[in-house]
Short mmCIF file of C-alpha atoms in Angstrom, two decimals:
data_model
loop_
_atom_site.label_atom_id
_atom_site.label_comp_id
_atom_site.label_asym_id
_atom_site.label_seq_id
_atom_site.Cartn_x
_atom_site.Cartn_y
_atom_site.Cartn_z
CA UNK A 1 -28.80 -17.58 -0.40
CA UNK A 2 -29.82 -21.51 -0.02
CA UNK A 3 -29.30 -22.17 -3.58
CA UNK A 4 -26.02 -19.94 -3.41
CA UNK A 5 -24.41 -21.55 -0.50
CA UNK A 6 -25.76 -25.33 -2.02
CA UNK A 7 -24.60 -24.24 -5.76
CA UNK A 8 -21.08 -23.45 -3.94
CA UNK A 9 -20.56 -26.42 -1.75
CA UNK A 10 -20.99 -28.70 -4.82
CA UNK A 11 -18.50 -27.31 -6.64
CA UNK A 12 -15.58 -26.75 -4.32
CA UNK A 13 -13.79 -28.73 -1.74
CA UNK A 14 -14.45 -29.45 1.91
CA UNK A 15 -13.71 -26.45 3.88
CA UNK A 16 -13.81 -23.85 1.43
CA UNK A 17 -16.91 -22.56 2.03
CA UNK A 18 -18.04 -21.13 5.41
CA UNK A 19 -21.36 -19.72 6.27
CA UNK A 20 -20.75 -18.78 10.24
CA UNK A 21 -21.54 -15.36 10.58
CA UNK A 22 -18.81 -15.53 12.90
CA UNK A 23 -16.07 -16.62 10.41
CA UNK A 24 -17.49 -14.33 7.71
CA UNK A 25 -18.00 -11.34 10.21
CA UNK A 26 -14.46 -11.70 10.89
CA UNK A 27 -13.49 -11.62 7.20
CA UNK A 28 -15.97 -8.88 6.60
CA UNK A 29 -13.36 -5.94 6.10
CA UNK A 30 -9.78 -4.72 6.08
CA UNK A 31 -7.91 -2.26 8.80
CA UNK A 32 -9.46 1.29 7.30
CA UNK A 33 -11.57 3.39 9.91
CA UNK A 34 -14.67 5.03 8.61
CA UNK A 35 -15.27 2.42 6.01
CA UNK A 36 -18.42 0.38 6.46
CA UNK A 37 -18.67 -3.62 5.59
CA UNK A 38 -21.82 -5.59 4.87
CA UNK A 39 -22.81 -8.48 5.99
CA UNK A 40 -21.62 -11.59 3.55
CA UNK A 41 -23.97 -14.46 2.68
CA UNK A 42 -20.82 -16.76 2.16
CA UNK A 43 -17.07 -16.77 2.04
CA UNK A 44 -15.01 -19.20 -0.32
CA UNK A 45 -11.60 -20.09 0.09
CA UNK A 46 -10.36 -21.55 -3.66
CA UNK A 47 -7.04 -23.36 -4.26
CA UNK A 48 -7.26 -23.25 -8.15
CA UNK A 49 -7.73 -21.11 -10.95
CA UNK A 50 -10.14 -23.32 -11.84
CA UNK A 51 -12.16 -22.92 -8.43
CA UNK A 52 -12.28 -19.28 -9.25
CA UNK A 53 -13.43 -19.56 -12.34
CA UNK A 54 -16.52 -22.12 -11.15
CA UNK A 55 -16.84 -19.00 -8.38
CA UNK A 56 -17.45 -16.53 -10.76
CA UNK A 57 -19.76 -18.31 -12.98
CA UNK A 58 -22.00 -19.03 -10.12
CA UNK A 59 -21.58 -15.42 -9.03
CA UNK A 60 -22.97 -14.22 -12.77
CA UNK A 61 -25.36 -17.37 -13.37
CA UNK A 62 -27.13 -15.75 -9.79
CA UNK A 63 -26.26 -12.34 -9.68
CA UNK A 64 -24.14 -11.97 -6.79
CA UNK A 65 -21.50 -9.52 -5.79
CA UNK A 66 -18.09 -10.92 -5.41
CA UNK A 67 -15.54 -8.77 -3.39
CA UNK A 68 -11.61 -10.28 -3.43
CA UNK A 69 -9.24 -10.46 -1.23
CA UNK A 70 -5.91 -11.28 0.17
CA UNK A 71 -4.85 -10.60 3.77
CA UNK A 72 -6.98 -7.73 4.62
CA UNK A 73 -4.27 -5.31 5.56
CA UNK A 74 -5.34 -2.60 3.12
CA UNK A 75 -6.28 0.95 4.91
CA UNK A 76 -9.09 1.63 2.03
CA UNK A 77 -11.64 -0.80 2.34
CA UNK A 78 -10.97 -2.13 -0.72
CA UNK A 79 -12.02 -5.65 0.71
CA UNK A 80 -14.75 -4.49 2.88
CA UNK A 81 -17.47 -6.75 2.13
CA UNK A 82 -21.44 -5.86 0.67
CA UNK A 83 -24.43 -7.07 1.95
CA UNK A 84 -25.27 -10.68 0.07
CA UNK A 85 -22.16 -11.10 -1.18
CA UNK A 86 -19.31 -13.78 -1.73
CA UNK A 87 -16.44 -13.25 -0.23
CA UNK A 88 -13.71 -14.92 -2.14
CA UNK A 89 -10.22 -14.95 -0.32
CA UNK A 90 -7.57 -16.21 -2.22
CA UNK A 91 -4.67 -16.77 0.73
CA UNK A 92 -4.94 -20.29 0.03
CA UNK A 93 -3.37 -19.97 -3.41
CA UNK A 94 -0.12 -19.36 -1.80
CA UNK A 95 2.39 -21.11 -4.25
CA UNK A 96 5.80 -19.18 -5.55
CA UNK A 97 5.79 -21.70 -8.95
CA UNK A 98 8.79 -20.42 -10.49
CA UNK A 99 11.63 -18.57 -9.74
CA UNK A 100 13.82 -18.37 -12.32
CA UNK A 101 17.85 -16.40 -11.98
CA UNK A 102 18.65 -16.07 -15.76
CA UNK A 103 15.17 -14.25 -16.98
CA UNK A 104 14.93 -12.95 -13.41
CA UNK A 105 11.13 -13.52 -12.88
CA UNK A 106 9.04 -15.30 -10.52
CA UNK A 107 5.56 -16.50 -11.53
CA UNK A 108 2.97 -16.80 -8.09
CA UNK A 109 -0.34 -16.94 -7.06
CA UNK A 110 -2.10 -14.53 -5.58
CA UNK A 111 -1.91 -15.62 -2.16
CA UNK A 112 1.83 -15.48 -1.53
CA UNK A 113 3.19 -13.46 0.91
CA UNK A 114 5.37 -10.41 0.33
CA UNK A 115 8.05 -11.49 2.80
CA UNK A 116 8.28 -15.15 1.52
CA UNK A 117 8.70 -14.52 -2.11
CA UNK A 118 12.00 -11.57 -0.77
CA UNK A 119 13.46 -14.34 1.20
CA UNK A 120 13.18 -16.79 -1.72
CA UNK A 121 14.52 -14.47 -4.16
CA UNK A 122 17.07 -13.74 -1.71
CA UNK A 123 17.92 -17.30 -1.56
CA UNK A 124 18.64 -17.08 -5.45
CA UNK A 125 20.84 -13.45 -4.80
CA UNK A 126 17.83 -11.35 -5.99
CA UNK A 127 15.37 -8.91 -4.49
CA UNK A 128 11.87 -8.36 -5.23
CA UNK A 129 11.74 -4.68 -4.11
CA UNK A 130 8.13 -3.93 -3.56
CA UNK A 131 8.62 -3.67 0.45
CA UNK A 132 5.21 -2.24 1.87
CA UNK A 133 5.44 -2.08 5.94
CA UNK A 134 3.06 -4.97 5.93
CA UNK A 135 5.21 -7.14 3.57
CA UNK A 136 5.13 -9.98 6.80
CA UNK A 137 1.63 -10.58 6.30
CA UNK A 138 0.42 -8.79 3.01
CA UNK A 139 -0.05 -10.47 -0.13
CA UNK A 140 1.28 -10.13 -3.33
CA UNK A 141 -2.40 -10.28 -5.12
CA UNK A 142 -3.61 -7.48 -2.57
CA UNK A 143 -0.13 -5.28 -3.08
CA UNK A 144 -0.71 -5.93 -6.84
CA UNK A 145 -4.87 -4.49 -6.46
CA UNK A 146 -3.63 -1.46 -4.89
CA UNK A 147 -0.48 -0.85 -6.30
CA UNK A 148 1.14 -1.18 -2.83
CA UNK A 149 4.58 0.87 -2.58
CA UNK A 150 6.90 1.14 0.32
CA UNK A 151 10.33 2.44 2.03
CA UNK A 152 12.40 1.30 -0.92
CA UNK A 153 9.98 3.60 -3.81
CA UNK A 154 12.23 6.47 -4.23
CA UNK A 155 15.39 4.17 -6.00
CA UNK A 156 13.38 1.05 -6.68
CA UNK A 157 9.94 1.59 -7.93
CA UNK A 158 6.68 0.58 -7.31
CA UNK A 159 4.38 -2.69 -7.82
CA UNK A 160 3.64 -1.72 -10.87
CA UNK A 161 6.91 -1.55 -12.31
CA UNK A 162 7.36 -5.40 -11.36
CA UNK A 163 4.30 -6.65 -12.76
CA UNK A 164 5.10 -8.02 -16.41
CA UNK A 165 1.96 -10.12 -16.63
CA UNK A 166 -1.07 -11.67 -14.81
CA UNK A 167 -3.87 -14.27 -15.58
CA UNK A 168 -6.90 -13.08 -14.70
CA UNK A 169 -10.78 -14.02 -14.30
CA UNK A 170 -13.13 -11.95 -15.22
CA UNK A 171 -16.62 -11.88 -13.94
CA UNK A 172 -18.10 -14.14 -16.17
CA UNK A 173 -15.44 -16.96 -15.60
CA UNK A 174 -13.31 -16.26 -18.46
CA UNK A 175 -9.60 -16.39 -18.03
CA UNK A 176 -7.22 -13.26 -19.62
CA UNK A 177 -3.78 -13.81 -19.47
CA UNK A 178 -2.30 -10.37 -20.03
CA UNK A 179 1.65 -8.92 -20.51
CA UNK A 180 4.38 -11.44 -20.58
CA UNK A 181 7.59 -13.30 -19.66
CA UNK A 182 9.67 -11.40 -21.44
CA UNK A 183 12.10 -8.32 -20.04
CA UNK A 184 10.47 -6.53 -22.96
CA UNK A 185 7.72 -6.45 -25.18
CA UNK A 186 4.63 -3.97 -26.08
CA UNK A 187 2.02 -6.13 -27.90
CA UNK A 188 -1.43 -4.22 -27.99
CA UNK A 189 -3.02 -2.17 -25.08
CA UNK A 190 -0.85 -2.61 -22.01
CA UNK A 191 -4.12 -4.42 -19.99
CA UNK A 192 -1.43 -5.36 -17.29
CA UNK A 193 -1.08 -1.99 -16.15
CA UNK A 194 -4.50 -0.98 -16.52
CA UNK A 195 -5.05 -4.34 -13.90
CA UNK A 196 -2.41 -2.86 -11.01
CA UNK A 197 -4.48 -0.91 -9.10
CA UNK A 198 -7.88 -1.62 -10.11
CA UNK A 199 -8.95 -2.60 -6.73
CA UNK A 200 -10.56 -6.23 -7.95
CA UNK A 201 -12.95 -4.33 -9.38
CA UNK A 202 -11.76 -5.76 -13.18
CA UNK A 203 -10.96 -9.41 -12.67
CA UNK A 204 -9.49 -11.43 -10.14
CA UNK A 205 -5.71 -12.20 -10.41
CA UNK A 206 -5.04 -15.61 -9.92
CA UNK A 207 -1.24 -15.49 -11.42
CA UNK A 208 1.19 -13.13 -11.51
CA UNK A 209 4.83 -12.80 -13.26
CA UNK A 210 6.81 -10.37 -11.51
CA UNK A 211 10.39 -8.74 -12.33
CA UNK A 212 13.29 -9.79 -9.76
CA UNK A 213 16.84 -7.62 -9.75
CA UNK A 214 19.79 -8.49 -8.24
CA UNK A 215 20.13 -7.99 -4.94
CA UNK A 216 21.51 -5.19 -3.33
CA UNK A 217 24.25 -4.80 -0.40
CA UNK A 218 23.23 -3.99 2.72
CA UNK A 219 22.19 -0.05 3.17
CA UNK A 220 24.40 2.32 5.22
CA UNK A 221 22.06 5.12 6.61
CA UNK A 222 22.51 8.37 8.07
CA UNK A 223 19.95 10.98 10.33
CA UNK A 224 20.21 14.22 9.99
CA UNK A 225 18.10 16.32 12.49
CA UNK A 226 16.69 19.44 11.78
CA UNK A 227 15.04 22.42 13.94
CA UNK A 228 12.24 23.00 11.27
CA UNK A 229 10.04 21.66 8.37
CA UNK A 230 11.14 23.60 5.46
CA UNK A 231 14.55 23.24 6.05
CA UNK A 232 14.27 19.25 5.83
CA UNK A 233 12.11 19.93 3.61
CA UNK A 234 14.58 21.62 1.45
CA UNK A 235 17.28 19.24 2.31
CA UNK A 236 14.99 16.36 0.19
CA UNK A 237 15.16 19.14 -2.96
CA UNK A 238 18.81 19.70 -2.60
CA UNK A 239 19.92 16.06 -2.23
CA UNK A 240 17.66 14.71 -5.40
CA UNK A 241 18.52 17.81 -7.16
CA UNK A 242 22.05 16.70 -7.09
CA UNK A 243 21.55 13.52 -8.70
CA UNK A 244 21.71 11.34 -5.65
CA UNK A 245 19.68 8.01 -5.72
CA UNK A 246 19.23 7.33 -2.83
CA UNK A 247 17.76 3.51 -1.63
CA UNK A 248 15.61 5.05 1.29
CA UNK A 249 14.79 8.38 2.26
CA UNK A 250 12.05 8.98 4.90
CA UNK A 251 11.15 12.40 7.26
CA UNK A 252 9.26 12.06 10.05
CA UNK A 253 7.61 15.08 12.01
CA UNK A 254 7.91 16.86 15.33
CA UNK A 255 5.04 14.71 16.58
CA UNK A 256 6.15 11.51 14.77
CA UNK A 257 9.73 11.99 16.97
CA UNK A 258 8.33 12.77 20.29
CA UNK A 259 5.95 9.80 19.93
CA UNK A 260 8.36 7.42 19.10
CA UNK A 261 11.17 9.06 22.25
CA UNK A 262 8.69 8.28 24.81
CA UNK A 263 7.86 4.36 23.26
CA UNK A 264 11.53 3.36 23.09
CA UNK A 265 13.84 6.16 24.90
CA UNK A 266 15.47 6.79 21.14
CA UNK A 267 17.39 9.64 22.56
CA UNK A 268 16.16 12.33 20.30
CA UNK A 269 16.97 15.69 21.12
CA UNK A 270 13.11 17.47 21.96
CA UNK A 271 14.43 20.21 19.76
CA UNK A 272 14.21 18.21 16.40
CA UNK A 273 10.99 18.90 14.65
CA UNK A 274 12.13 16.57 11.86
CA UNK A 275 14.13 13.52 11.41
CA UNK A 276 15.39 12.78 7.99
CA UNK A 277 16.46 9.05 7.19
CA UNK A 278 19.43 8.46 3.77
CA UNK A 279 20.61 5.55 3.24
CA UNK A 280 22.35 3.63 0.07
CA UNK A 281 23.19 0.21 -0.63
CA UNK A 282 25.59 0.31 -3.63
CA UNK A 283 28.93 1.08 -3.87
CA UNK A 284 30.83 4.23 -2.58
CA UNK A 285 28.18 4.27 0.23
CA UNK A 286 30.42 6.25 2.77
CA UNK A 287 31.28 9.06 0.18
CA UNK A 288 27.61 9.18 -1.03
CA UNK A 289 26.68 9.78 2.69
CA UNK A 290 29.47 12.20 3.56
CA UNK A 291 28.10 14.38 0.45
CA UNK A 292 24.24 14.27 1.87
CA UNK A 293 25.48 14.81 4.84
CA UNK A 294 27.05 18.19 3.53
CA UNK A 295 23.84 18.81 1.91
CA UNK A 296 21.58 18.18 4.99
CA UNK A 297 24.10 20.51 6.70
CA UNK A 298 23.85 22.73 4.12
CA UNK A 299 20.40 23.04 4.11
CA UNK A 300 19.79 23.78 7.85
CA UNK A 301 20.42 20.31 9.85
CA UNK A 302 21.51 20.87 13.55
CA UNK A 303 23.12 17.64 13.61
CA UNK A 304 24.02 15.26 10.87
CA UNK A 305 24.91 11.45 12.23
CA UNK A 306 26.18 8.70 9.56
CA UNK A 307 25.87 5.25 10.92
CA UNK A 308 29.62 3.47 10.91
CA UNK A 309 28.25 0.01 9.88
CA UNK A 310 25.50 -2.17 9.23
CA UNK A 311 24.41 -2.75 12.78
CA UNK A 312 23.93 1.29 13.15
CA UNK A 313 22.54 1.47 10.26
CA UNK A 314 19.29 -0.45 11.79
CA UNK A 315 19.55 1.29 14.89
CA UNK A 316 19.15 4.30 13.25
CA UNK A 317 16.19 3.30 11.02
CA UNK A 318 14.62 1.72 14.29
CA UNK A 319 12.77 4.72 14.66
CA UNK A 320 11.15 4.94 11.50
CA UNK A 321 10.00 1.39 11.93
CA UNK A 322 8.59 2.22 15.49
CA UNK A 323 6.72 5.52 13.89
CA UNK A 324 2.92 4.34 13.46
CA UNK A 325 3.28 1.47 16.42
CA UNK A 326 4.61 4.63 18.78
CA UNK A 327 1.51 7.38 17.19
CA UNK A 328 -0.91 4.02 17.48
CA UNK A 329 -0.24 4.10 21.36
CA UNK A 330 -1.79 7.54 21.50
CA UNK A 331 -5.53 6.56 20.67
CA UNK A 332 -7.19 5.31 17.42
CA UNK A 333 -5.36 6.60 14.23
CA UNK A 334 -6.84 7.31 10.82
CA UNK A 335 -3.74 6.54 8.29
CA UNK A 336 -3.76 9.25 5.09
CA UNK A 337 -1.72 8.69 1.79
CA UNK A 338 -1.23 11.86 -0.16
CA UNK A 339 1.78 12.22 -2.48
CA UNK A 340 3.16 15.11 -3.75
CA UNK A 341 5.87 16.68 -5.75
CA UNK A 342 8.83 16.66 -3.49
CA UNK A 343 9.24 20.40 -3.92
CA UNK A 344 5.59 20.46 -1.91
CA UNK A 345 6.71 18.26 1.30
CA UNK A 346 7.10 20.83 3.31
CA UNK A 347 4.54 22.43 2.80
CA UNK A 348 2.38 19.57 3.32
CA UNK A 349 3.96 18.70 6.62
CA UNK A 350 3.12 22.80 7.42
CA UNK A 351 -0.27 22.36 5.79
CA UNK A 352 -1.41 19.08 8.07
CA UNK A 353 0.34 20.92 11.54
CA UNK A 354 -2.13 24.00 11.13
CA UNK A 355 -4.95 21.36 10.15
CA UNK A 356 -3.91 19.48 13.60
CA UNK A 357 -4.00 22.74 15.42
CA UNK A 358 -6.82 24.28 13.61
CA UNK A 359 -9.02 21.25 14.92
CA UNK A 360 -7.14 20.82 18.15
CA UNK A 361 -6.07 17.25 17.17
CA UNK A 362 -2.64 15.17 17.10
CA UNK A 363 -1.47 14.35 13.72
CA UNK A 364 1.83 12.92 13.38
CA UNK A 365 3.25 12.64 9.74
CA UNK A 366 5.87 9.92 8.38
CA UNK A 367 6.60 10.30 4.87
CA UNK A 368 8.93 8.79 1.85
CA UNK A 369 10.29 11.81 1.58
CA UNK A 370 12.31 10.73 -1.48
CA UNK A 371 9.20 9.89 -3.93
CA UNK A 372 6.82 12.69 -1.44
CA UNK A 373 4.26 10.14 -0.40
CA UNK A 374 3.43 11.64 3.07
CA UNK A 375 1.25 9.08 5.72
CA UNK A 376 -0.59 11.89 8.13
CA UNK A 377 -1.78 10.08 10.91
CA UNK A 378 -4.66 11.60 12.77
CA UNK A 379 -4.85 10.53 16.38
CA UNK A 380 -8.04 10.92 18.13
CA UNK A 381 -10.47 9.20 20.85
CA UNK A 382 -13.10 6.91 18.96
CA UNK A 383 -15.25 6.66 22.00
CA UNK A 384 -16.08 10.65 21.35
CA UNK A 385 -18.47 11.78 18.48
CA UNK A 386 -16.96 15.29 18.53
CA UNK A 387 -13.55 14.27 18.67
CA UNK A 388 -14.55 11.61 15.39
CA UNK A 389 -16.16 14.46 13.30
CA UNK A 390 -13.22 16.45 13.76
CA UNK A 391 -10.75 13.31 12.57
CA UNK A 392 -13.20 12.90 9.43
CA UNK A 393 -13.17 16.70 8.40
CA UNK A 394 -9.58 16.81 9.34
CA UNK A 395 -9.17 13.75 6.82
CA UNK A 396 -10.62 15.32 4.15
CA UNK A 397 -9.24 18.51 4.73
CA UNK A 398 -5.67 16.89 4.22
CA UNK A 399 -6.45 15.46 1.15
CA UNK A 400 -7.85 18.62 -0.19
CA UNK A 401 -4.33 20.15 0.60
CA UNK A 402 -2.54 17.35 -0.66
CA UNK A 403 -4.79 18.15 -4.60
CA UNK A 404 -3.81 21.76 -3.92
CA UNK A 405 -0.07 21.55 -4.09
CA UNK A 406 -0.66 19.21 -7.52
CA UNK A 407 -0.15 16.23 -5.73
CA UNK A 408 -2.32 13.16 -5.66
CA UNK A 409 -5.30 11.27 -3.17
CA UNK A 410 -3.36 8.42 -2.63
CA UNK A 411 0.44 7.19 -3.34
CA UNK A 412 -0.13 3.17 -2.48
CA UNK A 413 -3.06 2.62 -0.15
CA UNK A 414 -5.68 2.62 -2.76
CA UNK A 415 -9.13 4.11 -3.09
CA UNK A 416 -11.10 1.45 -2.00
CA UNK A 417 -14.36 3.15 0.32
CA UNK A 418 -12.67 5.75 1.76
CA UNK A 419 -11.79 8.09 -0.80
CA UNK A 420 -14.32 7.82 -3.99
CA UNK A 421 -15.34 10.97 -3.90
CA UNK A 422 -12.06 12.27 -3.70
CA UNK A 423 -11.00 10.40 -6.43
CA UNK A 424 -14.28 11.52 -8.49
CA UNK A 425 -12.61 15.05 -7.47
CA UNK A 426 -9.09 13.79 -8.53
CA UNK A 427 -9.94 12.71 -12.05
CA UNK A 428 -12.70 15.32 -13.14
CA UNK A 429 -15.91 14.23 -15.13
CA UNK A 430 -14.24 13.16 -18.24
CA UNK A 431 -11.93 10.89 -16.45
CA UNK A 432 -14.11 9.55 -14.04
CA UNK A 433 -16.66 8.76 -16.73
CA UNK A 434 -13.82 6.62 -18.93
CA UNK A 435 -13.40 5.07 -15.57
CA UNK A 436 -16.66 4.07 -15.50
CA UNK A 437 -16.48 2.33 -18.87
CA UNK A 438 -13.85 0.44 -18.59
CA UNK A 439 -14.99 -0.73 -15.49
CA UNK A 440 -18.30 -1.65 -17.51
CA UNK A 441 -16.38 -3.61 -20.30
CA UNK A 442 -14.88 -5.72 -17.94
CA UNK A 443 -17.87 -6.62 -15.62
CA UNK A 444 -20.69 -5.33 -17.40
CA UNK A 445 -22.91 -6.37 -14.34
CA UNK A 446 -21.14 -4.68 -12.06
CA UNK A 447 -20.91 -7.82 -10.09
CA UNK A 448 -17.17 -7.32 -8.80
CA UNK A 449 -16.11 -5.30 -6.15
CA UNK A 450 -19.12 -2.98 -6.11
CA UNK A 451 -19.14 0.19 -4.73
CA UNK A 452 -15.26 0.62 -4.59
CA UNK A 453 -13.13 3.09 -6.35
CA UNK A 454 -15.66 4.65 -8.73
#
């Protein structure tokens, strides 16, 4: 560790290297539960590619672990540190260094906030769309090493489908510049793609070019209330099987309603045992609503309520913002992230309430219902070992579900600690053991990220 720490020190700047257990126990993991973190023997704070590179030589030259990471707000572990290893946080490469209208990119490092590169797109009337509910405080390098999604998925897309190109170091200090500026192009193996997602476990992104789009109106939103799960359920299916495209569409549950009622007196009839959010933000958007709404009727809805402007409009979607603050009142919560096909949401929402009951817990589900990425959140009192097992084998027992109706272990949280073996279950042999060599042509010491994903 001595010749680590010294090594280190001599090759980066004052103040980007910290030894306190104290500092590094605080930078030791992210916000998952049930994920243990080691203890670090140093973390780094670079400002330049460069820096990472020198990082990563050491790292091989000595055989140390390196995990990455950005603001810590994953729910995986992903950046959950291992014993002996270097932490290497990249928030202080927090430059947007081009943001360019006419080819509609923006080039930044890995450290940039989610919220800071909107607003400056904004600034130049376009939207980068990736909109995870941490985008205040998130990073773009962490949304882009777990493929972050968020509220806007169902019309907009994903981080992936914004990513044209990253430079990346590899474990041995090389530096890979993969994809491209261009809005199109398909030159060799599409590495870029293979990077979003990988957890850090490939190479550490130190550069990104990202897509922009013009930016969109503001959304006009309507609730519709229903007296059961299937038939918002069924709603979802009726409104994308008409051809809608809608900007945000998000269900919350019986529990998810109640919880958020008694937070911030909402107003929500104790009846509704789901809440569907629509909204659109192109043109037309009072007919587009007045045709879900029909739909939503349609399909079951005991009250359908279109917002009249813009300042409704949040009102309304209030509630879905106040869903996990209002269920994190209740006790400690264990977030899930199972997607699956949106003919299968409510039966997943059925699924998790006879899991809840089964294993006399709370578990309060908020979902984008629109792509059927469903967040169960299982609610429970940390201080009690029975009441934990039960949370853990409740966990699991929702993801098994969520493989059962052909859906998939996570939507946009990542695998990180807490779900390798369900991803090993996920993939099958064959799949998990091409994992495994890719994994091994990029770090063939296994020196990055170790012990995540696979």
């Amino acid at each position: 560790m001595g010749e680590l720490v010294e090594r280190l020190s001599e090759g980066l700047p004052d103040g980007a290297v910290a030894v306190d257990p104290d500092v590094t126990g605080a930078y030791a993991r992210d916000m998952a539960g049930f994920c243990d973190a080691g203890e670090p023997a140093v973390l780094v704070f670079p400002e330049t590619v460069e820096q990472v590179q020198f990082v990563m030589r050491t790292a091989t030259e000595l055989r140390v672990p390196v995990v990455p990471q950005g603001a810590r707000t994953g729910l995986s572990g992903g950046a959950n540190a291992v014993d002996g290893c270097i932490l290497l946080s990249l928030t202080r490469m927090n430059r947007i260094l081009h943001l360019d209208p006419v080819d509609r990119i923006a080039i930044v490092q890995p450290g940039v906030v989610n919220a800071e590169l909107s607003r400056a797109a904004e600034a130049q009337q376009l939207a980068y769309p990736p909109d995870p509910s941490s985008w205040e405080s998130c990073t773009i390098g962490g949304n882009i090493g777990t493929g972050a999604g968020g509220l806007c998925c169902v019309k907009y897309g994903v981080t992936s489908e914004y990513v044209l190109g990253l430079d990346v170091v590899l474990a041995d200090g090389r530096l890979l510049r993969t994809g491209r500026r261009t809005a199109k192009g398909v030159a060799g193996y599409d590495l870029t793609r293979l990077l979003v997602g990988s957890e850090g476990t490939l190479g550490v992104v130190v550069e990104a070019v990202l897509a922009l789009r013009p930016a969109p109106g503001p959304q006009l939103v309507l609730a519709a209330e229903f007296d059961s799960v299937d038939a918002a359920g069924q709603a979802v299916c009726e409104v994308m099987a008409a051809g809608f495209t809608p900007s945000l569409m998000e269900l919350m549950d019986a529990t998810t309603v109640r919880a958020v009622n008694e937070m911030a007196q909402m107003g929500l009839p104790e009846s509704t045992r789901a809440l569907l959010l629509v909204a659109f933000d192109g043109p037309d958007q009072r007919a587009l609503l007045d045709a879900v709404g029909a739909l939503c009727t349609a399909a079951g809805a005991t009250e359908v309520v279109p917002a009249e402007d813009r300042a409704e409009s949040e009102l309304l979607l209030q509630a879905r913002r106040l869903a996990l603050p209002a269920l994190e009142r209740m006790g400690t919560t264990m977030i899930d992230d199972v997607a699956v096909p949106r003919s299968a949401l409510a039966a997943m929402l059925n699924g998790v309430a006879e899991i809840a009951e089964r294993h006399r817990l709370t578990i309060g589900v908020v979902s984008h219902a629109g792509d059927g990425n469903t967040h169960p959140v299982v609610i429970f009192d940390a201080r009690d070992p029975e009441q934990v097992e039960r949370a853990r084998t409740s966990f699991d027992e929702i993801m098994a579900l969520g493989l059962e109706l052909g859906g998939t272990v996570t939507g946009e949280h990542g695998i990180g600690l807490l779900k390798r073996e369900w991803l090993a279950r996920e993939l099958g042999s064959v799949g998990l053991e091409l994992q495994r060599q890719i994994k091994a042509v990029f770090d063939p010491l296994g020196l990055l990220n170790p012990g995540k994903m696979i």
